[in-house]
Amino acid sequence: MTMTTLQACNLVLFGALGDLSRRKLLPALYQLDRAGLLHADTEIIGMARDSLDDQSFRQVMLENFQRFVSKDDLADQQALERFCARVHYIGTDLTKVEGYLPLAERLQQSGRTSVCYLATPPGIFGAICECLQGSGAINSDTRIVLEKPLGKDLASSKVINDQVARFFQESQIYRIDHYLGKETVQNLIALRFANNLFGSQWNQNHIDHVQITVAEEVGAEGRWSYYDKSGQMRDMVQNHLLQLLCLIAMDPPSELSADSIRDEKLKVLRALKPITADRLSQQVVRGQYVAGNIQGKAVPGYLEEDGANPHSTTETFVAIKAEIANWRWAGVPFYLRTGKRMPTKWSEIIIHFKQQPHYIFAPEQRNLASNKLIIRLQPDEGISLQVATKDQGLDKGMRLRSGPLSLNFSEAFHQDRIPDAYERLLLEVLQGNQALFVRRDEVEYAWKWVDTIIKGWDELNEPPKKYQAGTWGPVSSIALISRDGRAWHEDA
């Protein structure tokens, strides 16, 4: 992967005044510029409904930088001025073609490759694409970036993708899953395929099981009506967790090209065993948080949040025992878990290796002798390998202790900050590299698997299990893994 953009681009940011643009996209673009990773002639054009001129939009952007960019990074006045000079704005109704004519004229005159980033509700993706085409703002070199969620099930996902596909080839479409831009996720590929120590052990002969946890401390908080239409299964499992599962479970690609990597991920999704209604009670737990305490602060239950429907059965927690029907992973369960109002914001992947076939140490310490590879995605990105060694001291005998061989990225590479996932993803789009983006067939196979579970919930018509905010989910999620003689990482 090269670390400079190969050409100047026009990046058109639709929904430029929205939450995602303010919190993530514009700060990420600023950081790229500050690091010298944007071509000198690259321009950024914000588009939204509000009637603002360039200067007013820049002022709004700078005010948001005070909240979402560190003071040290904003102290670089030269970088700030350079970035502001790149930024322009067009205010228009995003569903009316006539409002795109100034954009089309600007893009045509520049002669640069255009990247259209749709940070808008997916319901208007089709209208935006139609207006871009109708105004002459796009051509065969234009790239388009789609934010999730792409639908609420397989059928609605196909509608959205069909609308976009009327105007763009698959090679032009970049579907975002920001977890794929995290430094640790990228290192997972290097760890697996550049180190025979792990590559030779990465199968059912050596791995006992895998745990993937994505825990959120926040609740619905101001997004209740939106979140209630999706729930944790659609919002997190269908995209983030399944993409992480694919990167862990996929076979080695023939090369580090976009399609080679995505072909291998697709094979994993196709090999996932469907979880039908008759298997739900054994393999899936869904929950909904009630009032509790997080970090010493009282928080309301899901049905008590502002704007809540007190009769909602939308899940805020999901735990799944997933199985992959292929030679590499036969008999190896993948335990997936994600929820809101967990004790802390915490995401990690844990590879549990099998124990030695013959154990010779103290029986009460047997659990210390198993190796675990812990891949932390947040809050502190890094990788550690849990190994058993002899405890130090003449009085300890052959007593074991378990300790990590750790790699903390910010410490190991002497970085003050780990680049945000959106920085990497935006750079990859500007370079025209699709390897970190999700192909249409991946999206559809993921929805097919998730839809089967949601259909089973509808058939059983059972409410989600309650769990107290500030805990790790319903008690039944503990039973999900303990009935196999295993435990979640924090309980082990």
PDB file of N, CA, C and O in Angstrom, residues 294-317:
ATOM      1  N   ILE A 294     -23.595   2.785  35.094  1.00  0.00           N
ATOM      2  CA  ILE A 294     -22.372   2.643  34.318  1.00  0.00           C
ATOM      3  C   ILE A 294     -21.371   3.675  34.805  1.00  0.00           C
ATOM      4  O   ILE A 294     -21.686   4.868  34.869  1.00  0.00           O
ATOM      5  N   GLN A 295     -20.199   3.203  35.189  1.00  0.00           N
ATOM      6  CA  GLN A 295     -19.160   4.080  35.721  1.00  0.00           C
ATOM      7  C   GLN A 295     -19.689   4.941  36.878  1.00  0.00           C
ATOM      8  O   GLN A 295     -19.377   6.130  36.994  1.00  0.00           O
ATOM      9  N   GLY A 296     -20.542   4.329  37.720  1.00  0.00           N
ATOM     10  CA  GLY A 296     -21.069   5.021  38.881  1.00  0.00           C
ATOM     11  C   GLY A 296     -22.209   5.983  38.600  1.00  0.00           C
ATOM     12  O   GLY A 296     -22.669   6.681  39.512  1.00  0.00           O
ATOM     13  N   LYS A 297     -22.699   6.022  37.371  1.00  0.00           N
ATOM     14  CA  LYS A 297     -23.770   6.940  36.994  1.00  0.00           C
ATOM     15  C   LYS A 297     -25.023   6.164  36.623  1.00  0.00           C
ATOM     16  O   LYS A 297     -24.972   5.209  35.847  1.00  0.00           O
ATOM     17  N   ALA A 298     -26.168   6.568  37.187  1.00  0.00           N
ATOM     18  CA  ALA A 298     -27.435   5.910  36.871  1.00  0.00           C
ATOM     19  C   ALA A 298     -27.854   6.229  35.439  1.00  0.00           C
ATOM     20  O   ALA A 298     -27.757   7.376  34.990  1.00  0.00           O
ATOM     21  N   VAL A 299     -28.307   5.210  34.715  1.00  0.00           N
ATOM     22  CA  VAL A 299     -28.751   5.397  33.337  1.00  0.00           C
ATOM     23  C   VAL A 299     -30.115   4.726  33.171  1.00  0.00           C
ATOM     24  O   VAL A 299     -30.418   3.726  33.828  1.00  0.00           O
ATOM     25  N   PRO A 300     -30.979   5.269  32.286  1.00  0.00           N
ATOM     26  CA  PRO A 300     -32.316   4.699  32.105  1.00  0.00           C
ATOM     27  C   PRO A 300     -32.291   3.432  31.266  1.00  0.00           C
ATOM     28  O   PRO A 300     -31.306   3.146  30.569  1.00  0.00           O
ATOM     29  N   GLY A 301     -33.385   2.684  31.332  1.00  0.00           N
ATOM     30  CA  GLY A 301     -33.547   1.517  30.485  1.00  0.00           C
ATOM     31  C   GLY A 301     -33.887   1.921  29.052  1.00  0.00           C
ATOM     32  O   GLY A 301     -34.236   3.074  28.782  1.00  0.00           O
ATOM     33  N   TYR A 302     -33.808   0.972  28.151  1.00  0.00           N
ATOM     34  CA  TYR A 302     -34.075   1.251  26.733  1.00  0.00           C
ATOM     35  C   TYR A 302     -35.484   1.792  26.527  1.00  0.00           C
ATOM     36  O   TYR A 302     -35.693   2.716  25.740  1.00  0.00           O
ATOM     37  N   LEU A 303     -36.450   1.244  27.243  1.00  0.00           N
ATOM     38  CA  LEU A 303     -37.839   1.664  27.091  1.00  0.00           C
ATOM     39  C   LEU A 303     -38.138   2.965  27.836  1.00  0.00           C
ATOM     40  O   LEU A 303     -39.257   3.483  27.737  1.00  0.00           O
ATOM     41  N   GLU A 304     -37.141   3.493  28.546  1.00  0.00           N
ATOM     42  CA  GLU A 304     -37.308   4.752  29.277  1.00  0.00           C
ATOM     43  C   GLU A 304     -36.535   5.905  28.638  1.00  0.00           C
ATOM     44  O   GLU A 304     -36.566   7.027  29.122  1.00  0.00           O
ATOM     45  N   GLU A 305     -35.812   5.606  27.535  1.00  0.00           N
ATOM     46  CA  GLU A 305     -35.060   6.663  26.844  1.00  0.00           C
ATOM     47  C   GLU A 305     -36.036   7.662  26.226  1.00  0.00           C
ATOM     48  O   GLU A 305     -37.207   7.351  25.992  1.00  0.00           O
ATOM     49  N   ASP A 306     -35.543   8.871  25.933  1.00  0.00           N
ATOM     50  CA  ASP A 306     -36.380   9.907  25.318  1.00  0.00           C
ATOM     51  C   ASP A 306     -36.947   9.406  23.993  1.00  0.00           C
ATOM     52  O   ASP A 306     -36.215   8.897  23.138  1.00  0.00           O
ATOM     53  N   GLY A 307     -38.257   9.568  23.838  1.00  0.00           N
ATOM     54  CA  GLY A 307     -38.919   9.188  22.596  1.00  0.00           C
ATOM     55  C   GLY A 307     -39.185   7.713  22.447  1.00  0.00           C
ATOM     56  O   GLY A 307     -39.575   7.248  21.368  1.00  0.00           O
ATOM     57  N   ALA A 308     -39.008   6.933  23.526  1.00  0.00           N
ATOM     58  CA  ALA A 308     -39.136   5.481  23.426  1.00  0.00           C
ATOM     59  C   ALA A 308     -40.586   5.025  23.329  1.00  0.00           C
ATOM     60  O   ALA A 308     -41.494   5.649  23.886  1.00  0.00           O
ATOM     61  N   ASN A 309     -40.789   3.918  22.630  1.00  0.00           N
ATOM     62  CA  ASN A 309     -42.054   3.203  22.624  1.00  0.00           C
ATOM     63  C   ASN A 309     -41.976   2.143  23.717  1.00  0.00           C
ATOM     64  O   ASN A 309     -41.158   1.217  23.631  1.00  0.00           O
ATOM     65  N   PRO A 310     -42.796   2.247  24.763  1.00  0.00           N
ATOM     66  CA  PRO A 310     -42.662   1.327  25.906  1.00  0.00           C
ATOM     67  C   PRO A 310     -42.961  -0.130  25.580  1.00  0.00           C
ATOM     68  O   PRO A 310     -42.729  -1.006  26.409  1.00  0.00           O
ATOM     69  N   HIS A 311     -43.452  -0.396  24.372  1.00  0.00           N
ATOM     70  CA  HIS A 311     -43.783  -1.775  23.993  1.00  0.00           C
ATOM     71  C   HIS A 311     -42.777  -2.363  22.999  1.00  0.00           C
ATOM     72  O   HIS A 311     -42.998  -3.444  22.465  1.00  0.00           O
ATOM     73  N   SER A 312     -41.694  -1.657  22.749  1.00  0.00           N
ATOM     74  CA  SER A 312     -40.717  -2.117  21.754  1.00  0.00           C
ATOM     75  C   SER A 312     -40.059  -3.435  22.175  1.00  0.00           C
ATOM     76  O   SER A 312     -39.729  -3.634  23.347  1.00  0.00           O
ATOM     77  N   THR A 313     -39.863  -4.315  21.204  1.00  0.00           N
ATOM     78  CA  THR A 313     -39.148  -5.574  21.442  1.00  0.00           C
ATOM     79  C   THR A 313     -37.816  -5.599  20.678  1.00  0.00           C
ATOM     80  O   THR A 313     -37.252  -6.668  20.448  1.00  0.00           O
ATOM     81  N   THR A 314     -37.327  -4.440  20.301  1.00  0.00           N
ATOM     82  CA  THR A 314     -36.046  -4.356  19.594  1.00  0.00           C
ATOM     83  C   THR A 314     -34.901  -4.754  20.519  1.00  0.00           C
ATOM     84  O   THR A 314     -34.863  -4.334  21.683  1.00  0.00           O
ATOM     85  N   GLU A 315     -33.986  -5.544  20.008  1.00  0.00           N
ATOM     86  CA  GLU A 315     -32.862  -6.018  20.819  1.00  0.00           C
ATOM     87  C   GLU A 315     -31.743  -4.981  20.871  1.00  0.00           C
ATOM     88  O   GLU A 315     -31.447  -4.310  19.878  1.00  0.00           O
ATOM     89  N   THR A 316     -31.125  -4.848  22.043  1.00  0.00           N
ATOM     90  CA  THR A 316     -29.943  -4.003  22.210  1.00  0.00           C
ATOM     91  C   THR A 316     -28.705  -4.843  22.508  1.00  0.00           C
ATOM     92  O   THR A 316     -27.620  -4.295  22.719  1.00  0.00           O
ATOM     93  N   PHE A 317     -28.882  -6.151  22.522  1.00  0.00           N
ATOM     94  CA  PHE A 317     -27.793  -7.090  22.799  1.00  0.00           C
ATOM     95  C   PHE A 317     -28.024  -8.362  21.994  1.00  0.00           C
ATOM     96  O   PHE A 317     -29.163  -8.832  21.870  1.00  0.00           O
TER      97      PHE A 317
END
